[in-house]
XYZ file of N, CA, C and O in Angstrom:
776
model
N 155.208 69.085 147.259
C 154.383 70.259 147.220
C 152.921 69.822 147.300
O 152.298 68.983 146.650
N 152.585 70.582 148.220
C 151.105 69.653 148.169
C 149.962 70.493 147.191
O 150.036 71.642 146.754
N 148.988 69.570 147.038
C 147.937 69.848 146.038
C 148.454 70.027 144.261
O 147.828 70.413 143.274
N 149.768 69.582 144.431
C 150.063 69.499 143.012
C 149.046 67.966 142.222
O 148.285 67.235 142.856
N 149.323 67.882 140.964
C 148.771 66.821 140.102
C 149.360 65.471 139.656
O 149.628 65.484 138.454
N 149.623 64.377 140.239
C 150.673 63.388 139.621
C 150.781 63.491 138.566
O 149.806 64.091 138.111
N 151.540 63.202 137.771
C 151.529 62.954 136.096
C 150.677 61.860 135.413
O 150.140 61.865 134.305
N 150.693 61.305 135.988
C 149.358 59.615 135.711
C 148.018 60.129 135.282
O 147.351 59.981 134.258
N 147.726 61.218 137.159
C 146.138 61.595 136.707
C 146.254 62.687 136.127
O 145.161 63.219 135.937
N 147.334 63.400 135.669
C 147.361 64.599 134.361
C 147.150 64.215 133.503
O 146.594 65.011 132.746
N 147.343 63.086 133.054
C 147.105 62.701 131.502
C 145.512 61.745 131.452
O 144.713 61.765 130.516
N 145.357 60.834 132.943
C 144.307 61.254 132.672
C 142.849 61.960 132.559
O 141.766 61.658 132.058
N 143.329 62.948 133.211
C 142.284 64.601 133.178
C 142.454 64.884 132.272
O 141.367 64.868 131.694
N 143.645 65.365 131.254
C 143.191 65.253 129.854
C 143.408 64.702 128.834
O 143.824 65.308 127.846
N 143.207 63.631 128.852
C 142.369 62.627 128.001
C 141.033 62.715 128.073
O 140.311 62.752 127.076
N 140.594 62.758 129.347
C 139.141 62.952 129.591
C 138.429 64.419 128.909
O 137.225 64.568 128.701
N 139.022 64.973 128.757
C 138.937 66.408 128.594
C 138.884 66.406 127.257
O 137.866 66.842 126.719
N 140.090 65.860 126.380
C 140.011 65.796 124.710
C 138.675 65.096 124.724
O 137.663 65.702 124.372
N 138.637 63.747 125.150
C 137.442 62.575 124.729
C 135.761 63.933 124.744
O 134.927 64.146 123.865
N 135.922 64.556 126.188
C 134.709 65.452 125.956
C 134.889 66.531 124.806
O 134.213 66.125 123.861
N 135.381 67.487 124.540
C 135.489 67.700 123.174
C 135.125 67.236 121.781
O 134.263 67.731 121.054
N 136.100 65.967 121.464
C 135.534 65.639 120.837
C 134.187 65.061 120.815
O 133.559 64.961 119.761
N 133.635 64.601 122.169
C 132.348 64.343 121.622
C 131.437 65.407 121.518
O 130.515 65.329 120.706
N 131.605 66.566 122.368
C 130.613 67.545 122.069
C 130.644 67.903 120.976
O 129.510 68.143 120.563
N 132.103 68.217 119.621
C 132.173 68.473 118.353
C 131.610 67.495 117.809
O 130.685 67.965 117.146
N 131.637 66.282 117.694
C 130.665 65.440 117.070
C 129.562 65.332 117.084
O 128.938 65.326 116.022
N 128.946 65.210 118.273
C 127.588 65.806 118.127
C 127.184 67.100 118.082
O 126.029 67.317 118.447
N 128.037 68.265 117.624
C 126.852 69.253 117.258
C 127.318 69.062 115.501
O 126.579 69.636 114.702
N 128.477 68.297 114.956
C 128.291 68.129 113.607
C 127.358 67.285 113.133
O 126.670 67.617 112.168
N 127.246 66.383 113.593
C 126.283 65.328 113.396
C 124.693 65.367 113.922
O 123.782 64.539 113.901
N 124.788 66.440 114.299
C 122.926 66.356 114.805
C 122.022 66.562 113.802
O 122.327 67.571 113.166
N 121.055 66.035 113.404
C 120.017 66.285 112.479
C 119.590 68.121 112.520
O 119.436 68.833 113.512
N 119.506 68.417 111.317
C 119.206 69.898 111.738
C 117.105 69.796 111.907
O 116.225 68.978 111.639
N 117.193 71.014 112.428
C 115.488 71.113 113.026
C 114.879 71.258 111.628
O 115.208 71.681 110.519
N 113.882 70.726 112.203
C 112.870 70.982 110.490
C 112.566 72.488 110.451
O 112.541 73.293 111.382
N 112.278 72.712 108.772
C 111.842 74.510 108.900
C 110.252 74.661 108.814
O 109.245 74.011 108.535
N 110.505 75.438 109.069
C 108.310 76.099 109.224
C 107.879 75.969 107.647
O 108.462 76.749 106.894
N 107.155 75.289 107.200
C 106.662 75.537 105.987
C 105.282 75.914 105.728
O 104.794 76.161 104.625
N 104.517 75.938 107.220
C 103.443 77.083 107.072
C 103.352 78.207 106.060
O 104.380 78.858 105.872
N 102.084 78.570 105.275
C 102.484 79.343 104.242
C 101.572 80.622 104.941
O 100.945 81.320 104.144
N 101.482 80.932 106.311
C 100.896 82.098 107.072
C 101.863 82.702 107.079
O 102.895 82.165 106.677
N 101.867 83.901 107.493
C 102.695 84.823 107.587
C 102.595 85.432 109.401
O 102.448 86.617 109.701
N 102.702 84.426 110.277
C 102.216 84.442 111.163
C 103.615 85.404 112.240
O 104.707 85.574 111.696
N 103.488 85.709 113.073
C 104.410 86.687 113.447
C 105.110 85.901 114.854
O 106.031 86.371 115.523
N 104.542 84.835 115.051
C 105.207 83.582 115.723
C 106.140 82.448 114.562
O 106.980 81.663 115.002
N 105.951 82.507 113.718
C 106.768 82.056 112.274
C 107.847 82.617 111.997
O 107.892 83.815 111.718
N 108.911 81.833 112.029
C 110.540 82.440 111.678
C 110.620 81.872 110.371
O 111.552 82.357 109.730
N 109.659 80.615 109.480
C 109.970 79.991 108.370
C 110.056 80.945 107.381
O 110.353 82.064 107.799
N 109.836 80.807 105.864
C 110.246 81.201 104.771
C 109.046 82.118 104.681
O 109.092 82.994 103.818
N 108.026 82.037 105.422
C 106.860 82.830 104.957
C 106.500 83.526 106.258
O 105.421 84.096 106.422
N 107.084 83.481 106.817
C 106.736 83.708 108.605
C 106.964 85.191 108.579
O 107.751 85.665 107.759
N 106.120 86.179 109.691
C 106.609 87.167 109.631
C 107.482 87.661 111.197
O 107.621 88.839 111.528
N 107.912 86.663 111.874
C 108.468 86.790 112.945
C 109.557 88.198 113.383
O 109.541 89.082 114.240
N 110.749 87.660 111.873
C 111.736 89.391 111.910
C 111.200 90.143 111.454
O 111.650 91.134 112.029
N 110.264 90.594 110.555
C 109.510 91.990 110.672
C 108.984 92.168 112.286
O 109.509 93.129 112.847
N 108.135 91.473 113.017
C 107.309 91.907 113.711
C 108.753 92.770 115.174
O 108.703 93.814 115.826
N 110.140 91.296 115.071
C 111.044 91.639 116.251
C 111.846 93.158 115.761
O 112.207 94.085 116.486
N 111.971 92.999 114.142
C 112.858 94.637 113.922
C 111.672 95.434 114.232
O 112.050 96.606 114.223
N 110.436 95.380 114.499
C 110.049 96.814 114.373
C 109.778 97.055 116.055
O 109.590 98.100 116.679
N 109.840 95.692 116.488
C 110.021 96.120 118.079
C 111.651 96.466 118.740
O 111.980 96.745 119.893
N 112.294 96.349 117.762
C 113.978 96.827 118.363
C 113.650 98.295 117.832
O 113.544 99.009 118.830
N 113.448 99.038 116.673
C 113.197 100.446 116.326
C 112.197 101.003 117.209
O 112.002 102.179 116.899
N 111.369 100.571 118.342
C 110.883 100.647 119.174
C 109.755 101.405 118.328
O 109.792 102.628 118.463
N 108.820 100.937 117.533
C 107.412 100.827 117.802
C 106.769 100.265 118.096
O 106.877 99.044 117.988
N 105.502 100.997 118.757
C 104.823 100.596 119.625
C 103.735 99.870 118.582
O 102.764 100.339 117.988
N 104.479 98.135 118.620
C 103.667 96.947 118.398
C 102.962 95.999 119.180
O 102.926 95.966 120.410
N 102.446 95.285 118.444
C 101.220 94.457 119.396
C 100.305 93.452 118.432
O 99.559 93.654 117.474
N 100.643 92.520 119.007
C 99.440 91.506 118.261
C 98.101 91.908 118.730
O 97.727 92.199 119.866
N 97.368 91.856 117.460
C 95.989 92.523 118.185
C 95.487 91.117 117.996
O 96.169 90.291 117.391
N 94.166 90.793 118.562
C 93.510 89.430 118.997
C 91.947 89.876 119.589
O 91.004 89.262 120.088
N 92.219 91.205 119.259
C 90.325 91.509 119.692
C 89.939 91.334 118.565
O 90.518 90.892 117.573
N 88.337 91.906 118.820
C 87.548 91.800 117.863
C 87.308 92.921 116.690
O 87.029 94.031 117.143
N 87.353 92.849 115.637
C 87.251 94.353 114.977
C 85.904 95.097 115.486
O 85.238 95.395 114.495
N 85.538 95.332 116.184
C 84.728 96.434 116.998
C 85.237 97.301 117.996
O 84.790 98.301 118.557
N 86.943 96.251 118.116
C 88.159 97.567 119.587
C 88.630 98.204 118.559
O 88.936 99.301 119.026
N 88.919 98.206 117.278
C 89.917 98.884 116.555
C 89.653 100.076 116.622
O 90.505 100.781 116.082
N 88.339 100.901 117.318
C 88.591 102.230 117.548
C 89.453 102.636 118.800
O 90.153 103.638 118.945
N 89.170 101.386 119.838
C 90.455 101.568 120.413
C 92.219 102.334 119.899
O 92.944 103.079 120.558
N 92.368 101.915 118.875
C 93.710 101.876 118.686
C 94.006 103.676 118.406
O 95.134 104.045 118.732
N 93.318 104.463 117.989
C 93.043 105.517 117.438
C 93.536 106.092 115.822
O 94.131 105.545 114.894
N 93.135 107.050 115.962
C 93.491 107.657 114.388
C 95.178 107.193 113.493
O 96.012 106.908 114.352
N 95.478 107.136 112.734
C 96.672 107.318 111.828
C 97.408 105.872 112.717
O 98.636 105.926 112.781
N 96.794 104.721 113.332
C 97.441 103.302 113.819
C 97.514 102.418 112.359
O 96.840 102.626 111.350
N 98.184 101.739 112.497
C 98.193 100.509 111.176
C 98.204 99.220 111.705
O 99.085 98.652 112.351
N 96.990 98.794 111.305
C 96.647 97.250 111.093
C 97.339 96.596 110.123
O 97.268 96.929 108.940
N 98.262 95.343 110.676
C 98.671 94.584 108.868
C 98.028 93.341 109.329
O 98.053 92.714 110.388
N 97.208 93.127 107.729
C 96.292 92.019 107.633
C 96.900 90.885 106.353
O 96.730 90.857 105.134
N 97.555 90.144 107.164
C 98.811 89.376 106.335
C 98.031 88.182 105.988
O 97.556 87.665 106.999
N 97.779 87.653 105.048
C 97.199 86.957 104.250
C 96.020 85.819 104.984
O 96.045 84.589 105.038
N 94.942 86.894 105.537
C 94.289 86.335 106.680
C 93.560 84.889 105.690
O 93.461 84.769 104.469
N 93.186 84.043 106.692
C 92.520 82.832 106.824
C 91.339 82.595 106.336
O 90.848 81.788 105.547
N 90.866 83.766 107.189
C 89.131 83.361 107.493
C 88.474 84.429 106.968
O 89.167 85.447 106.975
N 87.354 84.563 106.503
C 86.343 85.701 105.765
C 86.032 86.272 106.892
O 86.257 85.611 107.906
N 85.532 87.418 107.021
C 84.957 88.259 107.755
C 83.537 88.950 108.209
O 83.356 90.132 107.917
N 82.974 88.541 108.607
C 81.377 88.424 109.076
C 81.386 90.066 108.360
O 82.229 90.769 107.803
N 79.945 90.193 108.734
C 79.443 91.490 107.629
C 79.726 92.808 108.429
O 80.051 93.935 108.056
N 79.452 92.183 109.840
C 79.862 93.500 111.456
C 81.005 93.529 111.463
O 81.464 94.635 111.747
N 82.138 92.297 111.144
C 83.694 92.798 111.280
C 84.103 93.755 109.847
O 84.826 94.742 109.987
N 83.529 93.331 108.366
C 83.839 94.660 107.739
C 83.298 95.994 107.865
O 83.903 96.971 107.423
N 82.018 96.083 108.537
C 81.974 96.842 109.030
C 82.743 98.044 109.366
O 82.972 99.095 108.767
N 83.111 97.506 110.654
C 83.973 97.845 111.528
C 85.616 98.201 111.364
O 86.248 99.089 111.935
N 86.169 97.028 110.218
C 86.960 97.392 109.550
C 87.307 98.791 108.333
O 88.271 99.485 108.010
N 85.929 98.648 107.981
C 85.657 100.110 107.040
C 85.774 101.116 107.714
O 86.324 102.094 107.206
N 85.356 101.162 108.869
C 84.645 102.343 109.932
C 86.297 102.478 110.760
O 86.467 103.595 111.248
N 87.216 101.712 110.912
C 88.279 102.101 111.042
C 89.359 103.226 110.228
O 89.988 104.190 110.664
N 89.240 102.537 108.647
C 89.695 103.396 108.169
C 89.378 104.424 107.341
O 90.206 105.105 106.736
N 88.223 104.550 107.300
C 87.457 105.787 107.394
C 87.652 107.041 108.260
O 87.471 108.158 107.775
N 87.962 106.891 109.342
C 88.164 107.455 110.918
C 89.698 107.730 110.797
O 89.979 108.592 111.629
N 90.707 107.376 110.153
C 92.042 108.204 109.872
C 92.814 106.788 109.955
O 94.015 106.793 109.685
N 91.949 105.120 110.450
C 93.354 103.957 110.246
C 93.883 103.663 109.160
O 93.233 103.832 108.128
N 95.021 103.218 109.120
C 95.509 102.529 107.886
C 95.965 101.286 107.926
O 96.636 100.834 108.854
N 95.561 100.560 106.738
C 95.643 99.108 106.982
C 96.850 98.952 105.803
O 97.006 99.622 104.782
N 97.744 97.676 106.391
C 98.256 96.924 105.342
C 97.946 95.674 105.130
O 98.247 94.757 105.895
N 97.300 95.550 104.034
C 97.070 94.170 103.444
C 97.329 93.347 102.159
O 96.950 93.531 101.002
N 97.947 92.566 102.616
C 98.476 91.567 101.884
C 98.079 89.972 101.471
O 98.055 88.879 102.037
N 97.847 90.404 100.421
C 96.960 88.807 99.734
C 95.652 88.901 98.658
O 94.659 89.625 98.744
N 95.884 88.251 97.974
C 94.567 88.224 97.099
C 93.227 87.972 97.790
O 92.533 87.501 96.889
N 92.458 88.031 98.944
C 91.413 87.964 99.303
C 91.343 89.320 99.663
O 90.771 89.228 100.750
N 91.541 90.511 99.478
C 91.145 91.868 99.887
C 89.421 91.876 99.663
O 88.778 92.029 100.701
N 88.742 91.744 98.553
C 87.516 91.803 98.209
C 86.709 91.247 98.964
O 85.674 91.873 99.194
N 86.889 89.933 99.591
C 85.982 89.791 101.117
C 86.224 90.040 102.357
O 85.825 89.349 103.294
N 87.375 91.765 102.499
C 87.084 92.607 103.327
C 86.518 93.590 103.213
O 85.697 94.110 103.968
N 87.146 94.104 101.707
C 86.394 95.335 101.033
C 85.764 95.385 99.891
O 86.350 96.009 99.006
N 84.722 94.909 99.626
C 83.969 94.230 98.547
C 84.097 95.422 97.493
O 83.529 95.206 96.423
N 84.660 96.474 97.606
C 84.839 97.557 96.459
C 86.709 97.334 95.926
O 87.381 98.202 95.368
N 87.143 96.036 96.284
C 88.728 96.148 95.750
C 88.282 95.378 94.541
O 87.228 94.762 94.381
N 89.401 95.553 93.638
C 88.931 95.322 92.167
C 90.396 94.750 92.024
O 91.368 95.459 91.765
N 90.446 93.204 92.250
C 91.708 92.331 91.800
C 91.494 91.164 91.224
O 90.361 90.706 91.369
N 92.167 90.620 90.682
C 92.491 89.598 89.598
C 91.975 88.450 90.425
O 91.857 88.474 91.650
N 91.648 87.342 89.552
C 91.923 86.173 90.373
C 93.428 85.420 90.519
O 94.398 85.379 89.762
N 93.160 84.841 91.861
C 94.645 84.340 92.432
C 95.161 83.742 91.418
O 94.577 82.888 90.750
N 96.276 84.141 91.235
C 97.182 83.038 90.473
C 98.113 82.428 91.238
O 98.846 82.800 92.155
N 97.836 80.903 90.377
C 98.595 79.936 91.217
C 99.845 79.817 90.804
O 100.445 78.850 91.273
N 100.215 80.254 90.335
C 101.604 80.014 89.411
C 102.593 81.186 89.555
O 103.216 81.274 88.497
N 102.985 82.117 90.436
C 103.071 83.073 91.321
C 104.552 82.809 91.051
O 105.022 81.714 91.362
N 105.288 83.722 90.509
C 106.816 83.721 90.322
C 107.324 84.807 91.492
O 106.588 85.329 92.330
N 107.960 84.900 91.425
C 109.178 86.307 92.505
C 109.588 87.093 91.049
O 110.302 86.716 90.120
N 108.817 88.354 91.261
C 109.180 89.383 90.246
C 109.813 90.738 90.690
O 109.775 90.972 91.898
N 110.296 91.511 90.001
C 111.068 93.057 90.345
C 110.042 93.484 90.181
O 109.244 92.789 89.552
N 109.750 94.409 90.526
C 108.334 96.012 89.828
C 109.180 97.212 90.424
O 109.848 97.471 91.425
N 108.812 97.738 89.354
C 109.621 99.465 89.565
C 108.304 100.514 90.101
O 107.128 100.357 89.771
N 108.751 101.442 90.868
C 107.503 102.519 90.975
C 106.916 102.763 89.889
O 107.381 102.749 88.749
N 105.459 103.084 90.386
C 104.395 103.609 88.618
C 105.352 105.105 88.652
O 105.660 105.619 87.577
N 105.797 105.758 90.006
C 105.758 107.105 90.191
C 106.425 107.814 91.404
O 105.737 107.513 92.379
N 106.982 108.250 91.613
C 107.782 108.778 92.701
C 106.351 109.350 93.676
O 105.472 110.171 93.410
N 106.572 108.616 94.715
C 105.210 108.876 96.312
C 106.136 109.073 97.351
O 107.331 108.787 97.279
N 105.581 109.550 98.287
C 106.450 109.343 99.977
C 106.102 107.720 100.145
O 106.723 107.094 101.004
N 105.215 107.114 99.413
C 105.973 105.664 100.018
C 107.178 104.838 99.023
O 108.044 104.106 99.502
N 107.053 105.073 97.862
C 108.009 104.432 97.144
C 109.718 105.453 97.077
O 110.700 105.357 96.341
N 109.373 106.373 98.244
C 111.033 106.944 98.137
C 112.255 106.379 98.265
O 112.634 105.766 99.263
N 112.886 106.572 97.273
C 114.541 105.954 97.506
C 114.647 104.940 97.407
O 115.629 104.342 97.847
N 113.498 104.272 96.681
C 113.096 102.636 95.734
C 113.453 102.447 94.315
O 112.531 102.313 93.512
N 113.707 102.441 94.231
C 113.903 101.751 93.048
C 113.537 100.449 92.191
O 113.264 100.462 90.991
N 113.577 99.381 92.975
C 112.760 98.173 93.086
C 112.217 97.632 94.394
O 112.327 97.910 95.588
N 111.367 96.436 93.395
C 110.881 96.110 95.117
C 110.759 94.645 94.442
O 110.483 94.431 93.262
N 111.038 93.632 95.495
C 110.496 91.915 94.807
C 109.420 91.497 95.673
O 109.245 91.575 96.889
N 108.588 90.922 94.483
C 107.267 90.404 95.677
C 106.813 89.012 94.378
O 107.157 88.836 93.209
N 105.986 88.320 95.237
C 105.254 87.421 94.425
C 103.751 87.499 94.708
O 103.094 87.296 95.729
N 103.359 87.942 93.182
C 101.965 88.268 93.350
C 100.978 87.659 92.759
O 100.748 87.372 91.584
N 100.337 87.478 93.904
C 99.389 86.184 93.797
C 97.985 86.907 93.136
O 97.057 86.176 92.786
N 97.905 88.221 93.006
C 96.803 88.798 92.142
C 97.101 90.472 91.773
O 97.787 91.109 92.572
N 96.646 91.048 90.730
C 96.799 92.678 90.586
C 95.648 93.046 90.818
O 94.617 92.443 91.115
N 95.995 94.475 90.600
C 94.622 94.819 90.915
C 93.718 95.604 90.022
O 94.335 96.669 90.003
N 92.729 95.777 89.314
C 92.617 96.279 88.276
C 92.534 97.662 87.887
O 92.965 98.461 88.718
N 92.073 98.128 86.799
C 92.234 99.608 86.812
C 91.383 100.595 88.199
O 90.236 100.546 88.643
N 92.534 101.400 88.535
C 92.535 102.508 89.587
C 92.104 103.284 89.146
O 92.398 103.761 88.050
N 90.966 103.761 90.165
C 90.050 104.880 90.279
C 90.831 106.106 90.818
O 91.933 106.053 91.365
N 90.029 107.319 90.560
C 90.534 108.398 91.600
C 91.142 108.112 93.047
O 92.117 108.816 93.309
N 90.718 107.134 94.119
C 90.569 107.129 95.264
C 92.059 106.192 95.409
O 92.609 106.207 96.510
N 92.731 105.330 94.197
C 93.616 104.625 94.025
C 94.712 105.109 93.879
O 94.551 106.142 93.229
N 96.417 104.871 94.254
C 97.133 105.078 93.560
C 98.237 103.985 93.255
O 99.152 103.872 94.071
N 98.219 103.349 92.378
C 99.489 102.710 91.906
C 101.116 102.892 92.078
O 101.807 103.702 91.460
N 101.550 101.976 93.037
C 102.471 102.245 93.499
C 103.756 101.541 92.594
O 104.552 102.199 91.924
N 103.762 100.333 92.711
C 104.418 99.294 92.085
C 103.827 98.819 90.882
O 102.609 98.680 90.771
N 104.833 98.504 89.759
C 104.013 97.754 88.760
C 103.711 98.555 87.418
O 104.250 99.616 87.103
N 102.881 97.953 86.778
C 102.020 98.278 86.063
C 100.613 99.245 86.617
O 99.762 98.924 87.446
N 100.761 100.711 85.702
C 100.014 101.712 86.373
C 98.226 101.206 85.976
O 97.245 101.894 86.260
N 98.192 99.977 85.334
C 96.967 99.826 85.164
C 96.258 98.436 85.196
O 95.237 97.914 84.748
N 97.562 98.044 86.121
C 96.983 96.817 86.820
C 98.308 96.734 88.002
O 99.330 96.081 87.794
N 98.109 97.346 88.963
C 98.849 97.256 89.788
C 99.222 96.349 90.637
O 98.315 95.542 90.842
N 100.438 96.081 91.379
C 101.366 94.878 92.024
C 100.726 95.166 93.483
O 100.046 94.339 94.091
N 101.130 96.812 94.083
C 101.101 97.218 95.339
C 100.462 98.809 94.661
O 100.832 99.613 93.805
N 99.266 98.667 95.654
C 98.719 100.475 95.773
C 98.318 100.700 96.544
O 98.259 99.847 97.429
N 97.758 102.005 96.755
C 97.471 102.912 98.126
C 96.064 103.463 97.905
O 95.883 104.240 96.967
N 95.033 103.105 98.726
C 93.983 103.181 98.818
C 92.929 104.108 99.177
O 91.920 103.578 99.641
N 92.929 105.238 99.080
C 92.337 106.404 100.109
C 90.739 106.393 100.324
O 89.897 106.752 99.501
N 90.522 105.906 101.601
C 88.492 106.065 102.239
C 88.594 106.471 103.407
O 88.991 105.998 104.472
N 88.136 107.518 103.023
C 87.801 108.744 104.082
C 89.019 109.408 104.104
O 89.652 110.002 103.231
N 89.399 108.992 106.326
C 90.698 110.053 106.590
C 91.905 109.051 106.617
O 93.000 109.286 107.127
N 91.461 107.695 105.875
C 92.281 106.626 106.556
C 92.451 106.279 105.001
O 91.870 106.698 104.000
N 93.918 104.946 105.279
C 94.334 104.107 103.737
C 94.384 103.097 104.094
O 94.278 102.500 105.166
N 94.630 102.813 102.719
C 94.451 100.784 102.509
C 95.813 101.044 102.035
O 96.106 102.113 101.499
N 96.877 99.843 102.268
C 97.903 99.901 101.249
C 98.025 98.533 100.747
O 98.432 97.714 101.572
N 97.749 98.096 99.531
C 97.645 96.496 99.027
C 99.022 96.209 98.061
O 99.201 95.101 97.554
């Protein structure tokens, strides 16, 4: 019959065939695993422990309309009214024209989320603790039932500062109602949420 297989080179096609197997199973057991990100940014190119990579990809599968912004805070009127900036535990201080501009955003109806104990050299009127270095992973319960803390019950965060007693313009979300974990900020038509 032609184009059949002798028995000789059947066995050895697979032999050859087990031998690849097993080596491909050996080397993917044996490969060194990749190192992890230990960047402590919260950078949205970061998949590590602090990275904010799956926030930034779930909120582009729920299809909002996201975007790394990379201008200068003088486009943020670009973005228009009721947009949210998250300002994830930025780096660098902010010249006196970028708070500015940052104010003048959310003043104008933006809302920012920010996260980190340096809020005060964006908004020199936030009133928080100094950083603590010694920063555990804690529960906090709502101060109070809000449309943002709905259907919460807890929340875990590690907080690297509170914030101190809330004014009218404040509301305490998480935490302690008089030194708060996470609150909501109201200037002008726009919020802060820390």
């Amino acid at each position: 019959m032609p184009g059949s297989i002798n028995p000789t080179d059947r066995k050895l096609l697979l032999g050859g065939a087990l031998f690849a197997i097993v080596l491909i199973a050996s080397t993917i057991a044996f490969a060194p695993t990749p190192p992890r990100e230990k960047s402590p940014v919260p950078s949205t190119f970061s998949s590590g422990p602090a990275g904010a990579r799956a926030a930034y990809l779930l909120l582009l599968d729920l299809a909002y309309p996201v975007r790394r912004w990379e201008e200068p805070p003088a486009r943020l009127a670009d973005l228009g009214p009721s947009s949210l900036l998250i300002l994830a535990e930025p780096t660098e201080k902010p010249s006196n024209g970028e708070r500015k501009w940052l104010l003048q955003f959310v003043r104008q109806g933006g809302r920012i989320l920010y996260c980190g104990h340096s809020i005060a050299s964006f908004f020199p009127a936030a009133k928080v603790s100094p950083q603590i270095t010694t920063a555990r992973w804690t529960q906090f319960s709502p101060v109070q039932p809000t449309y943002l803390s709905h259907n919460m019950s807890k929340i875990e965060l590690q907080p690297r500062a509170f914030w101190g007693q809330p004014d009218a313009s404040q509301l305490p979300l998480f935490g302690n109602p008089h030194a708060p974990a996470v609150l909501a900020w109201r200037i002008g038509a726009g919020q802060i949420i820390w």
